[in-house]
Structures are given as structure tokens and as C-alpha cells.
CSV table of C-alpha atoms (C1' of nucleotides) in Angstrom, one decimal:
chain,number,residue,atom,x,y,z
J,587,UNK,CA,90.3,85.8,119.5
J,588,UNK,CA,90.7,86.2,115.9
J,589,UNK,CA,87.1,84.5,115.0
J,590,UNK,CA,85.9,88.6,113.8
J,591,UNK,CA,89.0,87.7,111.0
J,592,UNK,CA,88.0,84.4,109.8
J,593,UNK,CA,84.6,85.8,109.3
J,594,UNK,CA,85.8,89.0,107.9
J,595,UNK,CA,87.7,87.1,105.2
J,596,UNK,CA,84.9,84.7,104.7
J,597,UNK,CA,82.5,87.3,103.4
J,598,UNK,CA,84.7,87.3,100.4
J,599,UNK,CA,86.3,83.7,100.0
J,600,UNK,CA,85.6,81.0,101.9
J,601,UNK,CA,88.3,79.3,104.1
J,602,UNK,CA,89.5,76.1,105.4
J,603,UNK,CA,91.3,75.4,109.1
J,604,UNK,CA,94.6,75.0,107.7
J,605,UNK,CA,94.2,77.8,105.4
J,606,UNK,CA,93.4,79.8,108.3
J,607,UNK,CA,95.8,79.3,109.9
J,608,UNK,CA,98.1,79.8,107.4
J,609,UNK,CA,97.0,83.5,107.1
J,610,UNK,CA,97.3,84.2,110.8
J,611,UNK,CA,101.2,82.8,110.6
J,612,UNK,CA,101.8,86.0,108.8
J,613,UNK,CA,100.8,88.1,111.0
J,614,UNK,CA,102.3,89.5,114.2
J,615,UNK,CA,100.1,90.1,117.5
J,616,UNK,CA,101.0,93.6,118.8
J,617,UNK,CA,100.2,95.3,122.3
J,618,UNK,CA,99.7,99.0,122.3
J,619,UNK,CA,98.8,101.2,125.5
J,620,UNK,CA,96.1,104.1,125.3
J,621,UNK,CA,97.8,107.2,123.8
J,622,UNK,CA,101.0,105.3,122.7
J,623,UNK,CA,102.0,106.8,119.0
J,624,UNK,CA,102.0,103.7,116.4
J,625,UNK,CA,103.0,105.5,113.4
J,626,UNK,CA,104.7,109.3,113.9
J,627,UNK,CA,105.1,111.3,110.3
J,628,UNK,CA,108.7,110.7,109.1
J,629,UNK,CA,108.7,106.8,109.9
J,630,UNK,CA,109.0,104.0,107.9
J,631,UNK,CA,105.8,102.4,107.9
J,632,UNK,CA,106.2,98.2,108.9
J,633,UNK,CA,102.6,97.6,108.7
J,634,UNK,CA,99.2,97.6,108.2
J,635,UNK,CA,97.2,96.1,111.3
J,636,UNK,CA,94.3,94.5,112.1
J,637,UNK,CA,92.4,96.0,115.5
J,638,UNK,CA,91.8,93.2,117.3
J,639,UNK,CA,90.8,95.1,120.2
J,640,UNK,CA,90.8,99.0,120.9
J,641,UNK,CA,90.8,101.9,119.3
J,642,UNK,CA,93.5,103.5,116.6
J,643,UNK,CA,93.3,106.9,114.7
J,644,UNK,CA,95.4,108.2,111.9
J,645,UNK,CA,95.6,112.2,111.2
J,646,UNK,CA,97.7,114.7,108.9
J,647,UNK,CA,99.1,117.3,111.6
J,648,UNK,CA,99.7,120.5,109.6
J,649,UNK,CA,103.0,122.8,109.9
J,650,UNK,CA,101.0,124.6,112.7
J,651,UNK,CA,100.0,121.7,114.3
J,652,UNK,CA,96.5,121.5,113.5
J,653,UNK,CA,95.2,117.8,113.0
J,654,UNK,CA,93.0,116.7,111.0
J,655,UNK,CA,91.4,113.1,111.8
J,656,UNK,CA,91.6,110.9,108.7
J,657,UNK,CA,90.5,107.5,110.5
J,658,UNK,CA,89.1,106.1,113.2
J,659,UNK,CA,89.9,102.1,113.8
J,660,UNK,CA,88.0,100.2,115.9
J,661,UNK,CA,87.5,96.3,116.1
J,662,UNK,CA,87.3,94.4,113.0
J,663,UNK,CA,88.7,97.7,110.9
J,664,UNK,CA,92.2,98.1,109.3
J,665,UNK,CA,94.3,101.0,109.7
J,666,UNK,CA,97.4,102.5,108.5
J,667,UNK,CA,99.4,105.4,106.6
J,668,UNK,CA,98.4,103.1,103.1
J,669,UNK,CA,100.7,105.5,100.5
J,670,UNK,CA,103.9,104.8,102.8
J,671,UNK,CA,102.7,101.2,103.6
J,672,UNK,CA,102.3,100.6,100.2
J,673,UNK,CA,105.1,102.4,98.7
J,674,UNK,CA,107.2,101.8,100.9
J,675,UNK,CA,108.1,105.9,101.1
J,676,UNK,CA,107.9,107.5,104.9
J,677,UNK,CA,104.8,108.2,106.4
J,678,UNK,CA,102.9,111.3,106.6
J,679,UNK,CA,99.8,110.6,108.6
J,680,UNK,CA,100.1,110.1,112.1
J,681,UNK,CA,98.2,107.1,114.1
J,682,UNK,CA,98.0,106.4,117.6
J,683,UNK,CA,95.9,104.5,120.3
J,684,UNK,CA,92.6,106.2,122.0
J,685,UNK,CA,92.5,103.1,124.0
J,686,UNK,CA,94.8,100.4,125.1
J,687,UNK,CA,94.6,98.4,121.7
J,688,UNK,CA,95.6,95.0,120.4
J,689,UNK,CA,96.4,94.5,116.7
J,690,UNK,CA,97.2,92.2,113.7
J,691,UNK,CA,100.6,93.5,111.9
J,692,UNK,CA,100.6,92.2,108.4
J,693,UNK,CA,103.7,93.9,107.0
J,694,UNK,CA,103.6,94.6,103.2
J,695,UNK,CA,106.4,91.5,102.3
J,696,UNK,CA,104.1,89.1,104.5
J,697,UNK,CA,101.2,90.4,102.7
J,698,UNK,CA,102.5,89.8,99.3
J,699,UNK,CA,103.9,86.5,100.6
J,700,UNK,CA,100.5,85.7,101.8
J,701,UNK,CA,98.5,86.3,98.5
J,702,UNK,CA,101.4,84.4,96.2
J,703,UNK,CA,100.9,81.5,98.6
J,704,UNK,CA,97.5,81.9,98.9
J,705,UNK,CA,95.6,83.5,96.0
J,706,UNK,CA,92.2,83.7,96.9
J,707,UNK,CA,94.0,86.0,100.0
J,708,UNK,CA,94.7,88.7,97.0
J,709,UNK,CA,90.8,88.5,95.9
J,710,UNK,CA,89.8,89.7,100.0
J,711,UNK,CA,92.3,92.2,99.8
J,712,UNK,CA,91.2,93.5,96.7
J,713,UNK,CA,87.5,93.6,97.5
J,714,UNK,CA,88.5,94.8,100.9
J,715,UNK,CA,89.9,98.0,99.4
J,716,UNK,CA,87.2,98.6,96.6
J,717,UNK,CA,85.3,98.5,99.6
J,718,UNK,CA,87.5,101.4,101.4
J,719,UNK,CA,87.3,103.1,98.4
J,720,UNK,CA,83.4,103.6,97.7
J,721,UNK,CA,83.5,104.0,101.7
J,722,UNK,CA,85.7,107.0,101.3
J,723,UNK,CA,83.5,108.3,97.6
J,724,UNK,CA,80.5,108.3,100.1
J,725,UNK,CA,82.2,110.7,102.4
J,726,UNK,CA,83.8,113.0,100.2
J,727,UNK,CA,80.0,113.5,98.7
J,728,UNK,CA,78.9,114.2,102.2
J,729,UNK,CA,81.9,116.8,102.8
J,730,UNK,CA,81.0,118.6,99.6
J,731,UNK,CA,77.0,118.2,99.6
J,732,UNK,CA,76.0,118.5,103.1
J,733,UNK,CA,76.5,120.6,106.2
J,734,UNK,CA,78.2,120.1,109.6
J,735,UNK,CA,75.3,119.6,111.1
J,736,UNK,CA,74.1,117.4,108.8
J,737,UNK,CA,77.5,115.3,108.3
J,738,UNK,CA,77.2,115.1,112.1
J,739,UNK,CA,74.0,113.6,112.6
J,740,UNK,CA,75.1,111.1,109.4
J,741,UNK,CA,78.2,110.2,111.7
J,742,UNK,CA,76.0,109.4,114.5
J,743,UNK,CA,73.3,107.4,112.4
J,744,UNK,CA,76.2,105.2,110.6
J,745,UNK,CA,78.3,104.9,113.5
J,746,UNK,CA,76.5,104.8,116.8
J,747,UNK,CA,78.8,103.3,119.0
J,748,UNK,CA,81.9,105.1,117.8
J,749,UNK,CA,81.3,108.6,119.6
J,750,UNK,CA,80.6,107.3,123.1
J,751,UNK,CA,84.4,105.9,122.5
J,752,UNK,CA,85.9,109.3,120.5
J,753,UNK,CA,86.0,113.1,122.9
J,754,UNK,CA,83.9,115.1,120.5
J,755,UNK,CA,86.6,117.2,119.6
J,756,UNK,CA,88.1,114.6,117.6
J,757,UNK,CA,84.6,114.0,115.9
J,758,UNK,CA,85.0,118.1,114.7
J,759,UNK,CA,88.4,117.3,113.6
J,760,UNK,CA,87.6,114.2,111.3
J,761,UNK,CA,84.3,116.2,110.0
J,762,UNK,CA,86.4,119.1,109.6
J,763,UNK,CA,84.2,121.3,111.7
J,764,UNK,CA,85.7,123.4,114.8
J,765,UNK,CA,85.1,121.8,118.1
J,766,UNK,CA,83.2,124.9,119.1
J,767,UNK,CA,80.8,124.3,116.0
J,768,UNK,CA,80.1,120.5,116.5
J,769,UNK,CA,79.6,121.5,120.3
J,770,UNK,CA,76.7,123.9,119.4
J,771,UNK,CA,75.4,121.1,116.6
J,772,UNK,CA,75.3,118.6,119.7
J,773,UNK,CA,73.5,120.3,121.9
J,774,UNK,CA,70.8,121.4,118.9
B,480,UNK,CA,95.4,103.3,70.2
B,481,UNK,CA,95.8,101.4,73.4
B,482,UNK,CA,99.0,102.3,74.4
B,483,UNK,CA,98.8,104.1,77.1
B,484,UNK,CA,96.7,101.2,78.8
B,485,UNK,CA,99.3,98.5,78.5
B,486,UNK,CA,101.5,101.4,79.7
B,487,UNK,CA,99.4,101.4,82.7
B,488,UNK,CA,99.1,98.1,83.4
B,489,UNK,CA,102.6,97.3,82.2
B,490,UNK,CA,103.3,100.0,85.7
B,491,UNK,CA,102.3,97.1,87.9
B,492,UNK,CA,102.9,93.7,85.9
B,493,UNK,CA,104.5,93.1,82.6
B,494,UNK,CA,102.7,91.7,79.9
B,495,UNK,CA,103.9,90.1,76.9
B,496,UNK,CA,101.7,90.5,73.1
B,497,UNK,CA,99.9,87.6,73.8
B,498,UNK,CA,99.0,88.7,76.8
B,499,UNK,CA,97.7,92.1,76.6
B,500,UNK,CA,95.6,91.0,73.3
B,501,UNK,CA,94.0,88.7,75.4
B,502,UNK,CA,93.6,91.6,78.0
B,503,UNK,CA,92.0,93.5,75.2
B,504,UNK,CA,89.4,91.1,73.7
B,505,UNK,CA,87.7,91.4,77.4
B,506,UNK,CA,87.1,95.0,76.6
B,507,UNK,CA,84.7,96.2,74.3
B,508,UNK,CA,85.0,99.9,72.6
B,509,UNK,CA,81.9,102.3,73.1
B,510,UNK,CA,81.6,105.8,71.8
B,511,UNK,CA,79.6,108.3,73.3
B,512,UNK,CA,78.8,111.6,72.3
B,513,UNK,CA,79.0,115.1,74.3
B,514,UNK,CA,76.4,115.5,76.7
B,515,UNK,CA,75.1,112.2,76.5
B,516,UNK,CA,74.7,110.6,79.5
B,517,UNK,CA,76.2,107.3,79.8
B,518,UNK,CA,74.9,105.9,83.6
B,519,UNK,CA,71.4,107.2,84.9
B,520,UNK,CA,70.3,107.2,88.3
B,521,UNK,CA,68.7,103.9,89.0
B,522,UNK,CA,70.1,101.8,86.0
B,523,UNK,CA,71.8,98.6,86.4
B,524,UNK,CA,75.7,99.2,85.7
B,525,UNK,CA,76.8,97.1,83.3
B,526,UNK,CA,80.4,98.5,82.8
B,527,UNK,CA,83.7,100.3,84.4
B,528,UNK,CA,85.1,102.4,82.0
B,529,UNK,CA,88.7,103.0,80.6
B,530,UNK,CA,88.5,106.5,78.8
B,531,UNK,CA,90.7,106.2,75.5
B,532,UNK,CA,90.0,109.7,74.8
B,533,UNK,CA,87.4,112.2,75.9
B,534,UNK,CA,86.2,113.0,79.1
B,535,UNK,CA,83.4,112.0,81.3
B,536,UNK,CA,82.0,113.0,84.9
B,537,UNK,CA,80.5,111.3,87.8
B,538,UNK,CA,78.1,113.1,90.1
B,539,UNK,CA,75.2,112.8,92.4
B,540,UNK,CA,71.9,114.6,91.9
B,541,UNK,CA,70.4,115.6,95.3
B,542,UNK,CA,66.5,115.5,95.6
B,543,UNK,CA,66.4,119.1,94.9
B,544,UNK,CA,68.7,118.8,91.4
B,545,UNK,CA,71.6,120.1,92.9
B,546,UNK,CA,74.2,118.3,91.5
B,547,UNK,CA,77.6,117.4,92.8
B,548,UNK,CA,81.0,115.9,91.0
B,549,UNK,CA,82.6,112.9,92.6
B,550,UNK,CA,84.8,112.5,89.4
B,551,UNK,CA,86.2,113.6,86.1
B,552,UNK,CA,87.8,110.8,83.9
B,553,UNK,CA,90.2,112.0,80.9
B,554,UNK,CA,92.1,110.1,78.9
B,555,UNK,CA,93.5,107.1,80.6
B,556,UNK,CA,91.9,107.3,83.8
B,557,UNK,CA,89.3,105.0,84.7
B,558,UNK,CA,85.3,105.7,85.6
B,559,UNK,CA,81.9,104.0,87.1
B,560,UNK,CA,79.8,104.0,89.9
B,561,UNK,CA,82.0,101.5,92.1
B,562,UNK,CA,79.5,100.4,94.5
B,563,UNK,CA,76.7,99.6,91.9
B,564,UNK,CA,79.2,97.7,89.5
B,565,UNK,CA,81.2,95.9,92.3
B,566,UNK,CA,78.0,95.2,94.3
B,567,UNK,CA,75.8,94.9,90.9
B,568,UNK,CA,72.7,96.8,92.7
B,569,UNK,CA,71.2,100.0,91.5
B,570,UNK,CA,73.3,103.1,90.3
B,571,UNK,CA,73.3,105.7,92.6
B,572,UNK,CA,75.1,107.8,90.5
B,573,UNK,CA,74.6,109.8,87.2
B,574,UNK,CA,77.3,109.2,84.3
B,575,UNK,CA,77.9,112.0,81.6
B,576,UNK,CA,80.1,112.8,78.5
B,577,UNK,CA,81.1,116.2,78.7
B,578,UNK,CA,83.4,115.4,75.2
B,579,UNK,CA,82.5,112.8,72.6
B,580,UNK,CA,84.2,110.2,74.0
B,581,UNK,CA,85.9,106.7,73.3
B,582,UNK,CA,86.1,104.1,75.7
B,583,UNK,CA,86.8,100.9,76.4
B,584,UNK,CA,84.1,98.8,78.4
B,585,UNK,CA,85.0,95.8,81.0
B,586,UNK,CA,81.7,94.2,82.4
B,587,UNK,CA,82.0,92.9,86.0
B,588,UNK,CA,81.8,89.0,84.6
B,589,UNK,CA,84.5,89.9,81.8
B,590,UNK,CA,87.1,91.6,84.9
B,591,UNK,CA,86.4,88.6,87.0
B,592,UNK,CA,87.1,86.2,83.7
B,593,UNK,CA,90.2,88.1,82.9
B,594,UNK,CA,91.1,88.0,86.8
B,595,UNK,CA,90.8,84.3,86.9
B,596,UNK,CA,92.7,83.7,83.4
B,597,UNK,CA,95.4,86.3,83.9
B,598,UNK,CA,96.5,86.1,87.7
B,599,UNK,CA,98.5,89.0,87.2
B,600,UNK,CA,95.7,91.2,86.2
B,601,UNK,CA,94.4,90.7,89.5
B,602,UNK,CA,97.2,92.0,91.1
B,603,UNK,CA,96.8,95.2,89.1
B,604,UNK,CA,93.2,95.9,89.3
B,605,UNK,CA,94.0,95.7,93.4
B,606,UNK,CA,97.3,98.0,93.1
B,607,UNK,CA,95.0,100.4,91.2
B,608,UNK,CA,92.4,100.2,93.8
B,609,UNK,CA,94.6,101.2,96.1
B,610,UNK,CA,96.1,104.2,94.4
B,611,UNK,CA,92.4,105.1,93.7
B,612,UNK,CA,92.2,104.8,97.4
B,613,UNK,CA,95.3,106.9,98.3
B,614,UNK,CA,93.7,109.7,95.9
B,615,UNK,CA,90.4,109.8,97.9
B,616,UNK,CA,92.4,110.0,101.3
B,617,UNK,CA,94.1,113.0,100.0
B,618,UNK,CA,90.9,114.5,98.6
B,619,UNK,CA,89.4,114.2,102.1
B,620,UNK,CA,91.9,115.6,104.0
B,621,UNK,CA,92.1,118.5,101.2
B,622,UNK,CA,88.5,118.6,102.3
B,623,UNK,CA,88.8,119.2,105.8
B,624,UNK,CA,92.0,120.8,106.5
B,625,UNK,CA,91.8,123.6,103.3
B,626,UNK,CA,90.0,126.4,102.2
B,627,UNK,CA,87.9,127.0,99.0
B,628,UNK,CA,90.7,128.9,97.6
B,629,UNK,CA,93.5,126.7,98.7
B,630,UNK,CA,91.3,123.7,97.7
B,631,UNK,CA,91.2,125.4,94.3
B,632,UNK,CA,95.0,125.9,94.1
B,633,UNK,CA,95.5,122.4,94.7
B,634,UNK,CA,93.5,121.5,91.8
B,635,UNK,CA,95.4,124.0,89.7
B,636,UNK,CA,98.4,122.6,90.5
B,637,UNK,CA,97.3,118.9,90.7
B,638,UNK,CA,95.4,118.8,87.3
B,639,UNK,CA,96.4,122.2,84.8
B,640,UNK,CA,95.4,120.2,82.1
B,641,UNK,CA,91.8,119.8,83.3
B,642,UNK,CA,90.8,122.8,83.9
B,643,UNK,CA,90.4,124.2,80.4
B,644,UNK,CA,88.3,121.2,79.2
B,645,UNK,CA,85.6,121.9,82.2
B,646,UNK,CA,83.0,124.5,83.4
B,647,UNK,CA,84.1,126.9,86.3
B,648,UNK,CA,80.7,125.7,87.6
B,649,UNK,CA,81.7,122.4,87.4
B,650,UNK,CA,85.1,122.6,88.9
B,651,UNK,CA,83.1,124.4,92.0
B,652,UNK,CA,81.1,121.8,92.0
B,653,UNK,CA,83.9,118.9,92.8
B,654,UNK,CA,85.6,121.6,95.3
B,655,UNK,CA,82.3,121.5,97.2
B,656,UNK,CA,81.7,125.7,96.4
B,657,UNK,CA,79.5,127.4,94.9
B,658,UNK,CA,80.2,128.6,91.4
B,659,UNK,CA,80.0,132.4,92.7
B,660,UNK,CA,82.7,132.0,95.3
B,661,UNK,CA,84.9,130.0,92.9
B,662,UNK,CA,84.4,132.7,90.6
B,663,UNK,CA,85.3,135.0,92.9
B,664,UNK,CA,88.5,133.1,93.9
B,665,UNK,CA,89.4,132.6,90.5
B,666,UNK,CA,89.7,136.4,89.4
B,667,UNK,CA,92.1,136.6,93.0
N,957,DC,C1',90.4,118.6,147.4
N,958,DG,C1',92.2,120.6,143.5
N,959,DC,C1',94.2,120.0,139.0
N,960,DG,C1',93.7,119.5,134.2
N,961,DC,C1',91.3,118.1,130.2
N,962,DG,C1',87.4,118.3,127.6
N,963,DA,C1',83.1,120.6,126.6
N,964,DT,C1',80.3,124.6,126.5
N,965,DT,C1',79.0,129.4,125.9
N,966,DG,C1',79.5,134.3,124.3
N,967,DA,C1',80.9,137.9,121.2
N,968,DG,C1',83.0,139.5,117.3
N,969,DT,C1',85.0,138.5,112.7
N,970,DA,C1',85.7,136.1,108.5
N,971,DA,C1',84.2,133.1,104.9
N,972,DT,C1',80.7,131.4,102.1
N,973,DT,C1',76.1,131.2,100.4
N,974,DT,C1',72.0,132.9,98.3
N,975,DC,C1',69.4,135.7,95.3
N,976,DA,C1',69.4,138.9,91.7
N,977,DA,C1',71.1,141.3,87.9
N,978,DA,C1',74.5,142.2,84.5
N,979,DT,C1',77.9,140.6,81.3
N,980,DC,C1',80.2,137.6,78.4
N,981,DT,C1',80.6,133.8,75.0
N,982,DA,C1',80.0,130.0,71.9
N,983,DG,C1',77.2,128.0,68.8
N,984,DT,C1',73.1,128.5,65.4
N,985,DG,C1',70.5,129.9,61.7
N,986,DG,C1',69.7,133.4,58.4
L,138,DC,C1',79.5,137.2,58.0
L,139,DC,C1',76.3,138.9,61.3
L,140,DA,C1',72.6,138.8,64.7
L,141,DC,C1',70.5,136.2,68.1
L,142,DT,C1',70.0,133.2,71.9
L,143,DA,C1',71.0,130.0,75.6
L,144,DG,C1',74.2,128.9,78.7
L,145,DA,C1',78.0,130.2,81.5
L,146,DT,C1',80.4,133.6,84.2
L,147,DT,C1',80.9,137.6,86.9
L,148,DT,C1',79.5,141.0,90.1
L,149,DG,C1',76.9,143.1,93.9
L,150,DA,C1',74.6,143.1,98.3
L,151,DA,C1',72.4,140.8,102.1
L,152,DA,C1',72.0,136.8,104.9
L,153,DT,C1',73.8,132.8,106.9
L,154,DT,C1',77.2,129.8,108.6
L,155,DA,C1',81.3,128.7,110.7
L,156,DC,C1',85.6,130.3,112.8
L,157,DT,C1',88.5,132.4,116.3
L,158,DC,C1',89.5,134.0,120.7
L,159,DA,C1',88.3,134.1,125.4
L,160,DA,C1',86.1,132.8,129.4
L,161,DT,C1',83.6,129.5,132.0
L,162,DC,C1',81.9,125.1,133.3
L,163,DG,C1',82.0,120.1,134.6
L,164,DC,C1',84.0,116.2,136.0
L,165,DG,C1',87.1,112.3,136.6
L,166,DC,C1',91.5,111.1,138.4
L,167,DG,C1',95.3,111.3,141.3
DNA sequence: CGCGCGATTGAGTAATTTCAAATCTAGTGG
DNA sequence: CCACTAGATTTGAAATTACTCAATCGCGCG
């Protein structure tokens, strides 16, 4: 069940049983349902999870009520509102469930618990997010070098199996095309 | 001269003299003059960069020579090309002064060193990461949800001091326009 | 079988780009 | 101090791209 976490920690620091299993104690296995709303602008925000199994996205849903798709979450990814989370301050971004989904919540006092009692846990987390981060460099360059139909077909090539799961007008929203416009890149 | 650094750190953990010397002989000061560039395409990258005063940019060339701004980095803020220094492969990125600039220089060994020596400075780099990270988000929703000229007005109102120190064509550049339409927005 | 959501298509409009030319400006050497 | 030049900025006009609004289509689910 949670073998896709041991291994996902393991790229960065290696692990023992115990230690393991230590790590796991802090977190707390949550059920959603497809379309249930995890985060909704204005809560607190209790924690950062783990998708175990499903399919979360988070989205900024403008005075209008236009959203725009920040994140999709899949297995093996990590999702949240992270300025809230990590602040502490009440979220923003939106996230719910495209599919019934079951999730890892690390909330932030675990987390900080966890990396005090275990260090090496701060070194993942770290590299975890520098990760993120030159994830999220790479497609801002895209956004501001390429076109839609080009961002598109860079979507498809780096994640395949993510748009059989996604309806393609939430692909438009997180490339910030229209869904008319992606539908006429599709078909090209 | 390094103020504002233990300032910054001193945001996330406190240090005591002792401390923060020892931070500080991990570092070493380089000075660079305008227009040189400091991180070509294709070198190894040896350092991340704390700007003590000047400014720098990071960009990518396309194959065409089109270039386009990831990042400016003015005093206090910090600058590289994250995935070649984290992941020590190739730079993908090109590094330039557009100021004579002093820095201070942490090598990959020398941060992990530091890490290992000073727990706390762990903690840091990681809650910088993640306010790095934060940044990006909001750049990429900016991205998608805004227009040129909202996009511009942001940046106005984000960063007035930068805007004097940089190139119209340059700002249209990181806003992902082209320098006419920014021109155009900027007389509005 | 029909409802409703998502996807597609069409037509007109708005925003942005491109290419080209003109203008402005800062730095250099005389 | 002035003239000159290279780079940066602005402006104009045409072409392209993407958006909006509206209507239609397709299909899975109850």
C-alpha cells in the first residue's frame, strides 16, 4: 500500500523498517469520494497529502468564477494550498477529487515533528521541494516561450497517462488556453 | 556588508556570532562586472549565488536566440540554474550581470557541509525553497489567469524598485510579451 | 429513452505578434 | 562640450492567434 512512499523517500535517503514505519505513524490515511472538495478557499489548511490512490486538483477560482488549474495530483504526487499549509494563513486555492482518492495527511506539526525526530526526513523534504521548484521554473519557461499548441503537445509528451484521466477542459484551464482553443489544437 | 543575509537567515533560525561566521567562511565573494556573463549554456555549475549588491538575470536562449527571463536577482535575493547545481549535470541556462555585481558563492559540496554542520541551516535552505516555490505558483497562475497588461501591473506593484534598474525589453521578456506590446501597455 | 455534461464547430471580435521604420538616449571619442 | 553611434524604445500597419458567444454534436448514466 504505501511501498510507492518508501521508495519515493528512498531516492533521497535510504531507510530502515522501523524508520519506516516511524514516518507512516505521522501520517493519517484519508478517504475522499470523486468530486468531494478537500480544500475550499477561506479554510484552514490541516494538511499536505500524499495520493495514495486517485486523483486531486488544486485551482485559484477568480471573483467571476473562472478557474484556473494550478495542479493536478495523481499517485505518488503531493498536493496542497503550500502558502496556507505552510504559513499557517487560510487558503486560497481550491483542491478537490476527480476520482474517488485515497491520501496520506501529513499535517504541518507532524511534519515538523517528523523531521526533528528524524533528520534525514528534513533532507527528502527539502530535495522534494527543490524538485517542485525547478518542476514549476520548467513550466513557467514554457508559458512564456511557447504556444498553446505547443505547451499542449509538451503536456502530452511528459504526461501521457494524465489526460485519459483529466476532461480536456481542465487541460485548457491548467495551460491557460480556452477549452474551445485546446479543442481545435486536439483535433490538429 | 552581510547584514541583510543573517537577517534573512536569522527570519527562519537564529544564529548566534559564532554561528553565522561559520555560515560565512562557506561562502566565498565573487565580483562580476556588467554584462559579463557569469553561467553559459552548457557549463558545469559550480555555485548558487547570494547577490550582496548588483543585479543578475537568468534566462533561456531558444535555438533561434530568442531569449527568455526566468529571473532577476537584486540585492539579497538568491540566483542559479537550480536543476544543473542541485542535480550537478549541464547548465541549461544562461547567467548574466546586468550591474557590476558582488556576490557571495556557496558550492553544492560547501551547502551540504554547512547543512550537515549547522542542522539549522538545513531547515532554512528548505523554508526558502519553499517560499521560492510559493513565488513560482503565483507566477504561474499570473501566467494563466492574467493579461499582458495586468501581468505588467502586477509586476509594478510587486517589484517598483526593479523596474528602473531593467530594460523595457527585458521586463517583456519575463512577462512572456513582446517588447512592442509592453511598450504599448506601458504608455496606457 | 432522454437528460446533461463535455466536446466540437462556426463566426465575429479582441489581443498580440511580426516586420518595418522612426525616434530617443546614453555612452564614447574628438 | 559636442557630435556620433549603437542600442533601446516607440509607433504604425498587417497578419496571426486566441477568445467569446452561440449552436450543435456525442455519449454515458440513470
Amino acid at each position: 500500500m504505501s511501498i510507492e512512499l518508501r521508495q519515493q523517500i528512498e531516492k533521497t535517503v535510504p531507510l530502515t523498517n522501523e524508520e519506516f514505519e516511524l514516518v507512516l505513524s505521522y501520517f493519517k490515511e484519508k478517504h475522499f469520494k470523486k468530486h468531494q472538495i478537500v480544500i475550499h478557499e477561506g479554510d484552514h489548511v490541516p494538511y499536505n497529502f500524499y495520493i495514495v490512490k486517485g486523483l486531486m486538483k488544486s485551482s485559484y477560482i477568480n471573483p467571476e468564477g473562472k478557474e484556473y488549474i494550478l495542479q493536478f495530483a495523481l499517485e505518488d504526487w503531493w498536493i496542497t494550498d503550500p502558502e496556507a499549509f505552510h504559513n499557517q494563513t487560510k487558503a486560497t486555492l481550491n483542491i478537490d477529487c476527480l476520482e474517488d482518492t485515497t491520501a496520506f495527511a501529513l499535517s504541518l506539526e507532524n511534519k515538523e515533528r517528523l523531521c526533528k525526530e528524524l533528520k534525514k526526513m528534513e533532507s527528502f523534504f527539502s530535495k522534494k521541494t527543490t524538485e517542485d521548484y525547478i518542476g514549476l521554473q520548467k513550466r513557467i519557461l514554457c508559458l512564456i516561450s511557447s504556444t498553446a499548441a505547443e505547451r499542449y503537445h509538451n503536456l502530452l509528451k511528459e504526461y501521457p497517462g494524465l489526460i485519459q484521466r483529466i476532461p480536456k477542459s481542465m487541460v485548457a484551464s491548467y495551460l491557460g488556453v480556452s477549452r474551445e482553443t485546446l479543442s481545435r489544437l486536439a483535433t490538429a
